[in-house]
Coordinates of C-alpha atoms in Angstrom, one line a residue:
M1 CA 0.0 0.0 0.0
R2 CA 2.8 2.4 0.9
I3 CA 4.5 1.7 -2.5
L4 CA 1.2 2.4 -4.3
I5 CA 0.7 5.7 -2.5
L6 CA 4.2 6.7 -3.3
F7 CA 3.7 5.8 -7.0
L8 CA 0.4 7.8 -7.2
T9 CA 2.1 10.8 -5.5
V10 CA 4.9 10.7 -8.1
I11 CA 2.3 10.4 -11.0
L12 CA 0.3 13.3 -9.6
A13 CA 3.4 15.5 -9.2
A14 CA 4.5 14.7 -12.8
T15 CA 1.0 15.5 -14.1
A16 CA 1.0 18.9 -12.3
Q17 CA 4.5 19.6 -13.7
N18 CA 3.1 19.0 -17.2
K19 CA 0.3 21.5 -16.9
K20 CA 1.0 24.6 -19.0
L21 CA -0.8 27.9 -19.4
L22 CA -0.9 30.8 -21.8
V23 CA -2.2 34.0 -20.3
V24 CA -3.2 36.9 -22.6
S25 CA -4.1 40.2 -20.9
V26 CA -5.7 42.7 -23.3
D27 CA -5.1 46.1 -21.8
G28 CA -8.4 48.0 -21.4
L29 CA -10.7 45.1 -22.5
D30 CA -13.8 46.1 -20.6
N31 CA -16.2 43.2 -19.9
R32 CA -18.9 45.0 -21.9
Y33 CA -17.0 44.1 -25.1
L34 CA -17.9 40.4 -24.3
A35 CA -21.2 40.9 -22.5
D36 CA -22.6 43.2 -25.3
R37 CA -20.8 41.5 -28.1
D38 CA -24.0 41.0 -30.1
K39 CA -25.3 44.5 -29.4
L40 CA -21.9 45.9 -30.6
G41 CA -21.9 43.7 -33.6
L42 CA -18.4 42.4 -32.8
K43 CA -16.8 39.8 -35.1
I44 CA -14.8 38.0 -32.5
P45 CA -15.1 34.3 -33.2
N46 CA -12.2 33.3 -31.0
M47 CA -13.3 35.1 -27.9
R48 CA -16.9 33.8 -28.6
R49 CA -15.4 30.3 -28.7
L50 CA -13.6 30.8 -25.4
I51 CA -16.8 32.0 -23.8
K52 CA -18.8 29.1 -25.2
E53 CA -16.3 26.4 -24.3
G54 CA -14.7 27.8 -21.1
Q55 CA -15.6 29.5 -17.8
W56 CA -16.4 33.2 -18.1
A57 CA -16.7 35.3 -15.0
Q58 CA -19.7 37.8 -15.1
G59 CA -17.1 40.5 -14.4
V60 CA -13.9 41.3 -12.7
V61 CA -13.7 44.0 -10.0
G62 CA -10.4 45.8 -10.0
V63 CA -8.2 47.4 -7.3
V64 CA -7.3 51.0 -6.5
P65 CA -6.0 52.4 -8.8
T66 CA -7.6 50.9 -11.9
V67 CA -4.6 51.5 -14.1
T68 CA -2.2 49.2 -15.9
W69 CA 0.8 48.5 -13.9
P70 CA -0.8 48.0 -10.4
S71 CA -3.5 45.9 -11.9
H72 CA -1.2 43.6 -13.9
T73 CA 0.9 43.1 -10.8
T74 CA -2.2 42.2 -8.8
I75 CA -3.2 39.6 -11.5
I76 CA 0.0 37.6 -10.9
S77 CA 0.3 38.3 -7.1
G78 CA -3.2 38.2 -5.8
V79 CA -2.8 41.1 -3.5
D80 CA -3.6 44.8 -3.4
P81 CA -1.2 47.5 -4.7
T82 CA -0.6 48.6 -1.1
V83 CA 0.8 45.1 -0.5
H84 CA 2.8 44.4 -3.7
G85 CA 4.1 48.0 -3.8
I86 CA 3.2 49.0 -7.4
V87 CA 0.8 51.8 -6.6
G88 CA 0.7 53.5 -10.0
N89 CA 2.2 53.3 -13.5
K90 CA 5.0 55.6 -12.4
R91 CA 6.8 55.9 -9.1
P92 CA 6.2 59.0 -6.9
K93 CA 8.2 62.2 -7.8
S94 CA 10.1 61.7 -4.5
E95 CA 11.4 58.4 -6.0
G96 CA 12.3 60.0 -9.4
G97 CA 8.9 59.6 -11.1
D98 CA 10.0 56.8 -13.6
Y99 CA 8.0 53.7 -14.4
Y100 CA 8.1 50.7 -12.1
W101 CA 10.3 48.9 -14.5
D102 CA 12.2 46.5 -12.2
A103 CA 10.9 43.4 -10.4
S104 CA 13.2 44.3 -7.4
L105 CA 10.5 46.9 -6.5
L106 CA 8.0 44.2 -5.8
K107 CA 7.1 43.7 -2.1
A108 CA 5.0 40.6 -2.7
K109 CA 5.5 37.1 -4.2
T110 CA 4.2 36.5 -7.7
L111 CA 3.4 33.4 -9.8
L112 CA 6.7 33.9 -11.5
D113 CA 8.5 33.5 -8.2
A114 CA 6.5 30.4 -7.4
M115 CA 7.2 28.9 -10.8
K116 CA 11.0 29.4 -10.4
A117 CA 10.9 27.9 -6.9
A118 CA 9.1 24.8 -8.5
G119 CA 11.8 24.5 -11.2
R120 CA 9.4 25.4 -14.0
T121 CA 9.9 27.6 -17.1
T122 CA 8.2 30.9 -17.7
A123 CA 8.0 33.6 -20.4
A124 CA 6.7 37.1 -20.5
V125 CA 6.0 39.4 -23.4
T126 CA 5.8 43.1 -22.4
W127 CA 4.3 42.3 -19.0
P128 CA 4.7 45.2 -16.6
V129 CA 7.3 45.1 -13.8
T130 CA 9.3 42.3 -15.3
V131 CA 12.8 43.8 -15.9
N132 CA 15.1 41.4 -14.0
A133 CA 12.2 39.3 -13.0
P134 CA 12.7 35.5 -12.5
V135 CA 11.5 34.7 -16.1
T136 CA 13.2 32.2 -18.3
Y137 CA 12.3 33.9 -21.6
N138 CA 11.7 37.6 -21.1
L139 CA 10.7 40.5 -23.3
P140 CA 9.9 42.9 -20.5
E141 CA 7.7 46.0 -20.6
Y142 CA 10.5 48.6 -21.0
F143 CA 10.7 51.4 -23.4
E144 CA 12.8 54.5 -24.2
G145 CA 10.3 55.6 -26.8
R146 CA 6.6 55.0 -27.2
R147 CA 3.9 55.5 -29.8
G148 CA 0.5 54.8 -28.2
G149 CA 0.7 51.1 -27.3
D150 CA 3.8 50.5 -29.3
M151 CA 7.2 50.3 -27.6
D152 CA 10.7 50.6 -29.2
T153 CA 12.0 47.0 -29.8
R154 CA 15.6 47.9 -29.2
A155 CA 14.9 49.1 -25.7
I156 CA 13.0 45.9 -24.9
E157 CA 15.9 43.9 -26.4
S158 CA 18.4 45.6 -24.1
K159 CA 16.6 44.0 -21.1
S160 CA 15.7 40.7 -22.7
V161 CA 16.5 37.2 -21.4
P162 CA 18.3 35.5 -23.0
V163 CA 20.2 38.4 -24.6
D164 CA 19.7 37.1 -28.1
L165 CA 15.9 36.4 -27.8
V166 CA 15.0 39.0 -30.4
T167 CA 17.5 37.4 -32.8
R168 CA 16.0 34.0 -32.2
I169 CA 12.5 35.1 -32.9
A170 CA 13.6 37.1 -36.0
A171 CA 15.1 33.9 -37.4
M172 CA 11.6 32.4 -37.4
Y173 CA 9.7 35.6 -38.1
P174 CA 11.8 38.1 -40.1
S175 CA 9.4 41.0 -39.6
F176 CA 9.6 40.8 -35.9
P177 CA 12.5 43.2 -35.2
Q178 CA 10.7 46.3 -36.6
H179 CA 11.2 49.6 -34.8
W180 CA 8.0 49.4 -32.8
M181 CA 6.8 46.4 -30.9
E182 CA 3.1 46.3 -31.2
D183 CA 0.4 43.6 -30.7
R184 CA 1.2 41.9 -34.0
T185 CA 4.8 41.4 -33.1
R186 CA 4.0 40.6 -29.5
T187 CA 1.9 37.8 -31.1
L188 CA 4.8 36.7 -33.2
A189 CA 7.0 36.4 -30.0
T190 CA 4.2 34.3 -28.4
L191 CA 4.0 32.0 -31.5
Y192 CA 7.8 31.5 -31.3
L193 CA 7.6 30.5 -27.7
L194 CA 4.7 28.1 -28.3
K195 CA 6.4 26.5 -31.3
T196 CA 9.9 26.1 -29.8
V197 CA 10.7 26.4 -26.1
K198 CA 7.1 25.8 -24.9
P199 CA 7.4 27.3 -21.4
D200 CA 5.1 26.2 -18.6
L201 CA 3.7 29.7 -18.1
I202 CA 3.5 32.5 -20.7
L203 CA 2.3 35.9 -19.8
V204 CA 1.4 38.2 -22.7
H205 CA 0.4 41.8 -22.4
L206 CA -1.4 43.2 -25.5
V207 CA -1.5 47.0 -25.3
N208 CA -3.0 48.5 -28.5
L209 CA -6.7 48.5 -27.5
D210 CA -5.9 50.7 -24.5
A211 CA -4.2 53.2 -26.8
E212 CA -7.1 53.2 -29.2
A213 CA -9.7 53.6 -26.5
H214 CA -7.7 56.6 -25.0
D215 CA -7.6 58.2 -28.5
N216 CA -11.2 57.6 -29.6
G217 CA -13.1 56.3 -26.6
P218 CA -14.3 52.8 -25.8
F219 CA -16.9 51.0 -27.9
T220 CA -16.3 53.3 -30.8
R221 CA -15.8 52.2 -34.4
E222 CA -12.0 52.4 -33.9
A223 CA -11.9 50.6 -30.5
N224 CA -14.3 47.9 -31.8
A225 CA -12.1 47.3 -34.8
M226 CA -9.1 46.9 -32.5
V227 CA -11.0 44.3 -30.5
E228 CA -11.6 42.4 -33.7
H229 CA -8.0 42.6 -34.7
I230 CA -6.9 41.3 -31.3
D231 CA -9.4 38.5 -31.7
D232 CA -7.6 37.5 -34.8
L233 CA -4.3 37.5 -33.0
I234 CA -5.8 35.4 -30.2
G235 CA -6.9 32.9 -32.9
Q236 CA -3.3 32.6 -34.1
M237 CA -2.2 31.8 -30.6
L238 CA -4.9 29.3 -30.0
A239 CA -4.0 27.6 -33.3
A240 CA -0.4 27.4 -32.3
M241 CA -1.0 26.1 -28.8
P242 CA 0.5 22.6 -28.3
V243 CA -1.6 19.9 -26.6
G244 CA -1.5 20.2 -22.9
Y245 CA -1.8 24.0 -22.7
S246 CA -4.7 25.9 -21.1
F247 CA -5.6 29.5 -22.0
V248 CA -6.7 32.4 -19.9
L249 CA -8.0 35.7 -21.3
T250 CA -8.0 38.5 -18.9
S251 CA -7.6 42.3 -18.6
D252 CA -6.6 45.0 -16.2
H253 CA -9.4 47.5 -16.1
G254 CA -12.5 48.8 -17.8
F255 CA -12.9 52.0 -19.8
E256 CA -15.1 55.0 -19.8
L257 CA -15.9 57.6 -22.5
V258 CA -14.5 61.1 -21.8
T259 CA -16.3 64.2 -23.2
K260 CA -15.2 66.8 -20.6
E261 CA -12.0 67.5 -18.6
I262 CA -11.6 69.6 -15.5
N263 CA -9.0 70.4 -12.9
L264 CA -10.5 70.3 -9.4
M265 CA -7.2 71.1 -7.7
A266 CA -7.0 74.3 -9.7
E267 CA -10.5 75.2 -8.7
A268 CA -9.8 74.6 -5.0
K269 CA -6.6 76.7 -5.2
A270 CA -8.5 79.6 -6.8
R271 CA -10.9 79.5 -3.9
G272 CA -8.2 79.3 -1.3
V273 CA -9.0 75.8 -0.2
V274 CA -6.3 73.2 0.5
G275 CA -6.6 69.5 0.7
V276 CA -8.2 68.6 -2.6
R277 CA -6.4 66.1 -4.8
T278 CA -7.3 63.8 -7.6
D279 CA -6.0 60.3 -8.5
G280 CA -7.1 59.3 -11.9
S281 CA -10.8 59.9 -12.0
I282 CA -11.2 59.9 -8.2
A283 CA -11.5 63.2 -6.2
I284 CA -10.2 63.1 -2.6
A285 CA -10.9 65.7 0.1
Q286 CA -8.2 65.4 2.7
T287 CA -9.6 68.0 5.1
P288 CA -13.2 68.9 6.3
A289 CA -12.9 72.2 4.4
A290 CA -12.0 70.3 1.2
A291 CA -15.0 68.0 1.8
E292 CA -17.3 71.0 2.1
L293 CA -16.0 72.4 -1.2
L294 CA -16.4 69.2 -3.1
K295 CA -19.9 68.8 -1.7
E296 CA -20.7 72.4 -2.9
L297 CA -19.2 71.9 -6.3
R298 CA -21.0 68.6 -6.8
A299 CA -24.3 70.3 -6.0
T300 CA -23.8 72.7 -9.0
G301 CA -23.6 69.8 -11.4
K302 CA -20.8 71.6 -13.3
Y303 CA -17.6 70.1 -11.9
G304 CA -17.7 66.5 -12.9
L305 CA -18.3 65.0 -9.4
G306 CA -20.3 61.8 -9.3
R307 CA -21.3 59.8 -6.3
E308 CA -19.6 60.1 -2.9
I309 CA -18.1 56.7 -2.1
A310 CA -19.3 55.2 1.2
K311 CA -16.8 54.6 4.1
D312 CA -17.4 50.8 4.1
E313 CA -16.7 50.7 0.3
L314 CA -13.5 52.7 0.9
A315 CA -12.4 50.2 3.5
R316 CA -13.0 47.4 1.1
F317 CA -10.7 48.8 -1.6
S318 CA -8.3 51.1 0.1
S319 CA -7.4 51.4 3.7
T320 CA -5.5 54.6 3.1
L321 CA -8.6 56.3 1.7
T322 CA -10.6 55.6 4.8
K323 CA -8.7 58.5 6.4
A324 CA -10.0 61.0 3.8
A325 CA -12.8 63.4 4.7
A326 CA -14.6 62.5 1.5
V327 CA -14.0 60.6 -1.8
Y328 CA -15.9 61.0 -5.1
D329 CA -15.9 59.2 -8.4
S330 CA -16.1 61.3 -11.4
A331 CA -19.5 61.9 -13.1
P332 CA -20.1 60.1 -16.5
G333 CA -18.0 61.6 -19.2
Y334 CA -15.7 63.6 -16.9
L335 CA -11.9 63.3 -16.5
F336 CA -10.0 65.1 -13.8
D337 CA -6.6 66.8 -13.8
A338 CA -6.2 67.6 -17.5
A339 CA -7.5 71.2 -17.8
P340 CA -5.1 74.0 -16.8
T341 CA -7.8 75.7 -14.6
G342 CA -11.0 74.7 -12.9
K343 CA -12.9 75.6 -16.0
E344 CA -14.1 72.9 -18.2
L345 CA -12.2 72.4 -21.4
P346 CA -14.3 72.9 -24.6
K347 CA -13.1 69.6 -25.9
A348 CA -11.5 66.6 -24.1
K349 CA -8.0 65.7 -25.0
E350 CA -8.8 62.0 -24.7
G351 CA -11.7 60.1 -26.0
G352 CA -11.6 57.6 -23.1
S353 CA -10.0 56.9 -19.8
H354 CA -9.8 54.6 -16.8
G355 CA -8.5 55.1 -13.3
H356 CA -12.1 55.3 -12.0
W357 CA -13.3 53.7 -8.8
P358 CA -13.3 49.8 -9.2
M359 CA -17.0 49.4 -8.9
R360 CA -17.5 51.7 -11.9
Y361 CA -16.7 49.0 -14.5
R362 CA -15.5 45.5 -14.9
S363 CA -12.6 43.8 -16.6
V364 CA -12.4 40.2 -18.0
Y365 CA -11.6 36.7 -17.0
V366 CA -12.2 33.7 -19.2
A367 CA -10.5 30.3 -18.6
W368 CA -10.3 27.5 -21.2
E369 CA -8.7 24.2 -20.6
P370 CA -9.2 20.6 -21.6
G371 CA -12.1 19.1 -19.7
I372 CA -13.2 22.3 -18.0
S373 CA -16.9 22.5 -17.1
V374 CA -18.5 25.1 -19.3
K375 CA -20.3 27.8 -17.3
Q376 CA -20.6 31.5 -16.5
T377 CA -19.3 32.0 -13.0
P378 CA -20.2 34.8 -10.6
E379 CA -18.3 38.1 -10.5
I380 CA -14.8 37.8 -9.1
S381 CA -12.1 40.2 -7.8
I382 CA -9.0 40.7 -9.8
K383 CA -7.1 39.4 -6.7
D384 CA -8.7 36.0 -7.3
I385 CA -7.1 35.5 -10.7
A386 CA -3.6 34.5 -9.4
G387 CA -5.1 31.7 -7.4
K388 CA -7.2 30.5 -10.3
M389 CA -4.2 30.4 -12.6
A390 CA -2.1 28.6 -9.9
N391 CA -4.8 25.9 -9.7
I392 CA -4.7 25.5 -13.5
L393 CA -0.9 25.1 -13.4
G394 CA -1.1 22.7 -10.4
L395 CA 1.2 25.2 -8.6
D396 CA 1.5 25.7 -4.9
F397 CA 1.0 29.5 -4.4
T398 CA -0.2 31.5 -1.4
P399 CA -0.5 35.2 -2.1
G400 CA 1.3 37.5 0.4
A401 CA 4.3 39.7 1.1
K402 CA 7.8 38.5 0.4

């Protein structure tokens, strides 16, 4: 009996080691693109297949702030930004204000750490906070120049692991080393990984939808066309996936249309009130006087202030914001911080934005793997995704600080 138990343990361990996973995060893929796919008339056969054959969460509630770098780090760590340490896309001005490029800045364990500890191989394609991360094949999110969602390939190459990874991919796909790395070439890198080294975990960050939605707004002709383009890229990845791989489609945050921009901090300064600040599309009153001003401005209906967020909801998402005198989400169509004064700009500089309170919108989680029970699951938190992916991989992972 003891020998049989030992044999089964070895078999189960080997089976777990053989589980592989491709994760594609589409930056800015609001869950409404999937939920309203028929209403929007979207031609997305591959995403429709994933929904039909996999498990699709009714929505994913984000973390504060609902922006790219903190959210992607939560996806692979399972903890809030206040725990993992990536609290914005860029570091505070007191720390130089640069992007959170390097994995040494992480204060929490990630799936990449757990995979390395288990002796398993990994890959990342422009995933945030992965410079010097424990990744076997790495094209980290790093750029010296940028054009929307496109990033300069040579800058990424300077941080790649192995050092000749771009050259290796170019040998299979000669068009890969173009000046800008965009979603098409990110897909070529993924196809190379699937067809050659076949890592146990591949993390892919597609960025062009986010850029399109910022420029033109979500659910517009342009954004919808980009979703359809990305669906085609996903189809290429699915077709190249070897037997034994599972697939997860996810995203970091939703998106909102922007028609008006206003600077509340400039308005507060003009009125001699201190203690008003904005973070993305959230307005924060740090003092009672600031809270009274925001209440007054909201009553006019002219300053883009939406609902006041309840204290219990603040505690759920951000322990630091519970100390504020008042916190407001922006009203529909409004973006804070962009205008030079408290007056509303005649025309918004962006067509769409994010950074809203997490309950404002939902992102995406769809899992597809051999033998999975097909169903739509209840709404989840973005913090749940790391554990779900660890289960697919058969990986021992407990979220928490390092």
